[in-house]
Amino acid sequence: MSNSKVSNSGVAALLEKVMQELTADTLDDTLEKLRFFFPETLLLGALDLIDRDSVIVYNTPWGRSQYEVLGSTATYAVFPGLPSGGGHTLAYCTCPAYAYSVLLSETQLMCKHVLATLLARRLERCVERPIDADELASVIARQCSL
Ligand SMILES: [Zn+2]
C-alpha cells in the first residue's frame, strides 16, 4: 500500500478543472479523466448512488443547500466542495470512509458520497426536497450531531 498523499493542491486544482467541464453531454469523457483521480470502485460507487437517486438536496428558504446522501446503511451529511478549498467550501462527509481515507490516511481525495454529490450537482441529478422550518431543524440537528 502506498503512502503517497493525494490531497495536495496541484491535484485538487486539476480535479476542479475536470469537474467544471462536466455536463450530461461530456459525462463519458469526464469519467475517463476522473479515473486518474479516483479508484474505479469509488467512481462506480458514486455513479451508483446517483442512479439510485440517493443524492438529496434540501433547499432552505434563504437559498442555502444542504446535501444528504442515502448510503446502504446510513444517511450521511455531505458538504460538497473540492479539496483545494480555493474559493470553495471545503468538502466534508460524515461517513467513516471520509474520516479514515481522506482525513486520517489521506489516501483518497474524497469519499464516494462527496464525489456523488459533486457529480449529481453538475449533472442536475440531485433529488430536490422542499423543506419547512421543522424539517430543516431536524436536518441541521442530524448533520451537526446535536
Ligand atoms: Zn462519505
CSV table of C-alpha atoms and ligand atoms in Angstrom, one decimal:
chain,number,residue,atom,x,y,z
A,1,MET,CA,0.0,0.0,0.0
A,2,SER,CA,1.3,3.4,-1.0
A,3,ASN,CA,1.7,6.3,1.4
A,4,SER,CA,1.5,8.9,-1.2
A,5,LYS,CA,-0.7,11.8,-0.3
A,6,VAL,CA,-3.2,12.9,-2.8
A,7,SER,CA,-4.6,15.9,-1.1
A,8,ASN,CA,-2.1,18.4,-2.4
A,9,SER,CA,-3.3,21.5,-4.1
A,10,GLY,CA,-1.9,20.7,-7.6
A,11,VAL,CA,-4.0,17.6,-7.9
A,12,ALA,CA,-7.0,19.3,-6.4
A,13,ALA,CA,-6.7,22.2,-8.9
A,14,LEU,CA,-6.7,19.7,-11.8
A,15,LEU,CA,-9.7,17.9,-10.5
A,16,GLU,CA,-11.5,21.2,-10.1
A,17,LYS,CA,-10.9,21.8,-13.8
A,18,VAL,CA,-12.2,18.4,-14.9
A,19,MET,CA,-15.3,18.9,-12.7
A,20,GLN,CA,-16.0,22.2,-14.3
A,21,GLU,CA,-16.1,20.6,-17.8
A,22,LEU,CA,-18.7,18.1,-16.7
A,23,THR,CA,-22.1,18.2,-18.2
A,24,ALA,CA,-24.5,15.4,-19.2
A,25,ASP,CA,-23.0,15.7,-22.7
A,26,THR,CA,-19.4,15.3,-21.6
A,27,LEU,CA,-20.0,12.7,-19.0
A,28,ASP,CA,-18.2,9.8,-20.8
A,29,ASP,CA,-15.1,12.0,-21.4
A,30,THR,CA,-15.1,13.3,-17.9
A,31,LEU,CA,-15.4,9.8,-16.4
A,32,GLU,CA,-12.3,8.8,-18.3
A,33,LYS,CA,-10.4,11.7,-16.8
A,34,LEU,CA,-11.8,11.0,-13.3
A,35,ARG,CA,-10.2,7.6,-13.5
A,36,PHE,CA,-6.9,9.3,-13.0
A,37,PHE,CA,-8.1,10.8,-9.7
A,38,PHE,CA,-10.2,8.0,-8.2
A,39,PRO,CA,-10.2,4.3,-7.8
A,40,GLU,CA,-12.7,2.6,-10.1
A,41,THR,CA,-14.7,1.3,-7.1
A,42,LEU,CA,-15.1,4.8,-5.8
A,43,LEU,CA,-16.2,6.2,-9.2
A,44,LEU,CA,-18.7,3.3,-9.7
A,45,GLY,CA,-19.9,3.7,-6.2
A,46,ALA,CA,-20.6,7.4,-6.8
A,47,LEU,CA,-22.4,6.7,-10.1
A,48,ASP,CA,-24.5,4.0,-8.4
A,49,LEU,CA,-25.6,6.5,-5.7
A,50,ILE,CA,-26.7,8.9,-8.5
A,51,ASP,CA,-28.5,6.1,-10.3
A,52,ARG,CA,-30.4,5.3,-7.2
A,53,ASP,CA,-31.4,8.9,-6.7
A,54,SER,CA,-29.6,8.9,-3.4
A,55,VAL,CA,-28.3,12.4,-3.5
A,56,ILE,CA,-30.8,14.6,-1.8
A,57,VAL,CA,-30.7,18.4,-1.6
A,58,TYR,CA,-32.7,20.4,0.8
A,59,ASN,CA,-33.1,24.0,-0.3
A,60,THR,CA,-33.7,26.4,2.5
A,61,PRO,CA,-35.9,29.4,2.1
A,62,TRP,CA,-32.8,31.7,2.3
A,63,GLY,CA,-31.1,30.0,-0.6
A,64,ARG,CA,-28.7,27.6,1.1
A,65,SER,CA,-28.5,24.0,0.0
A,66,GLN,CA,-28.0,21.1,2.5
A,67,TYR,CA,-27.0,17.8,1.0
A,68,GLU,CA,-27.6,14.3,2.2
A,69,VAL,CA,-26.6,11.0,0.6
A,70,LEU,CA,-28.5,7.9,1.4
A,71,GLY,CA,-25.9,5.2,1.9
A,72,SER,CA,-26.8,1.5,2.2
A,73,THR,CA,-26.7,1.5,6.0
A,74,ALA,CA,-27.0,5.2,7.0
A,75,THR,CA,-27.6,8.7,5.7
A,76,TYR,CA,-24.6,10.9,5.5
A,77,ALA,CA,-24.5,14.7,5.6
A,78,VAL,CA,-22.3,15.9,2.7
A,79,PHE,CA,-20.8,19.3,2.3
A,80,PRO,CA,-19.7,19.3,-1.3
A,81,GLY,CA,-16.5,21.1,-2.2
A,82,LEU,CA,-13.1,20.4,-3.5
A,83,PRO,CA,-10.0,19.6,-1.5
A,84,SER,CA,-8.1,22.7,-2.6
A,85,GLY,CA,-10.7,24.9,-0.9
A,86,GLY,CA,-9.7,27.7,-3.3
A,87,GLY,CA,-12.8,29.9,-3.3
A,88,HIS,CA,-14.9,26.9,-2.5
A,89,THR,CA,-16.3,25.4,0.6
A,90,LEU,CA,-14.1,22.5,1.8
A,91,ALA,CA,-15.7,19.2,1.2
A,92,TYR,CA,-16.8,17.1,4.1
A,93,CYS,CA,-18.8,14.0,4.7
A,94,THR,CA,-19.9,12.4,7.9
A,95,CYS,CA,-19.2,8.8,6.8
A,96,PRO,CA,-16.5,6.6,8.3
A,97,ALA,CA,-14.6,6.3,5.0
A,98,TYR,CA,-14.2,10.0,4.8
A,99,ALA,CA,-12.8,10.1,8.3
A,100,TYR,CA,-10.4,7.3,7.6
A,101,SER,CA,-9.3,7.5,4.0
A,102,VAL,CA,-9.5,11.3,3.5
A,103,LEU,CA,-8.7,12.9,6.8
A,104,LEU,CA,-6.6,10.3,8.6
A,105,SER,CA,-4.6,8.4,6.0
A,106,GLU,CA,-5.0,10.9,3.1
A,107,THR,CA,-5.1,8.1,0.6
A,108,GLN,CA,-8.2,9.4,-1.2
A,109,LEU,CA,-9.3,12.9,-2.3
A,110,MET,CA,-12.9,12.3,-1.2
A,111,CYS,CA,-15.4,9.6,-0.4
A,112,LYS,CA,-18.0,8.3,-2.8
A,113,HIS,CA,-20.7,10.4,-1.2
A,114,VAL,CA,-18.9,13.7,-1.8
A,115,LEU,CA,-18.0,12.6,-5.3
A,116,ALA,CA,-21.6,11.6,-6.0
A,117,THR,CA,-22.8,14.9,-4.7
A,118,LEU,CA,-20.4,16.9,-6.9
A,119,LEU,CA,-21.3,14.8,-10.0
A,120,ALA,CA,-25.0,15.0,-9.3
A,121,ARG,CA,-24.9,18.7,-9.0
A,122,ARG,CA,-23.1,19.1,-12.3
A,123,LEU,CA,-25.5,16.6,-13.9
A,124,GLU,CA,-28.6,18.1,-12.2
A,125,ARG,CA,-29.4,14.7,-10.7
A,126,CYS,CA,-29.9,15.8,-7.1
A,127,VAL,CA,-33.3,14.9,-5.8
A,128,GLU,CA,-34.7,18.2,-4.5
A,129,ARG,CA,-36.8,18.1,-1.4
A,130,PRO,CA,-38.7,21.2,-0.3
A,131,ILE,CA,-38.2,21.8,3.3
A,132,ASP,CA,-40.1,23.6,6.0
A,133,ALA,CA,-38.6,25.1,9.2
A,134,ASP,CA,-39.3,22.0,11.4
A,135,GLU,CA,-37.7,19.6,8.9
A,136,LEU,CA,-34.8,21.9,8.5
A,137,ALA,CA,-34.3,21.9,12.2
A,138,SER,CA,-34.1,18.1,12.2
A,139,VAL,CA,-31.7,18.0,9.2
A,140,ILE,CA,-29.4,20.5,10.9
A,141,ALA,CA,-29.6,18.6,14.2
A,142,ARG,CA,-28.7,15.4,12.4
A,143,GLN,CA,-25.9,17.0,10.4
A,144,CYS,CA,-24.4,18.7,13.4
A,145,SER,CA,-25.0,15.7,15.8
A,146,LEU,CA,-26.9,18.0,18.2
B,1,ZN,ZN,-18.9,9.8,2.7
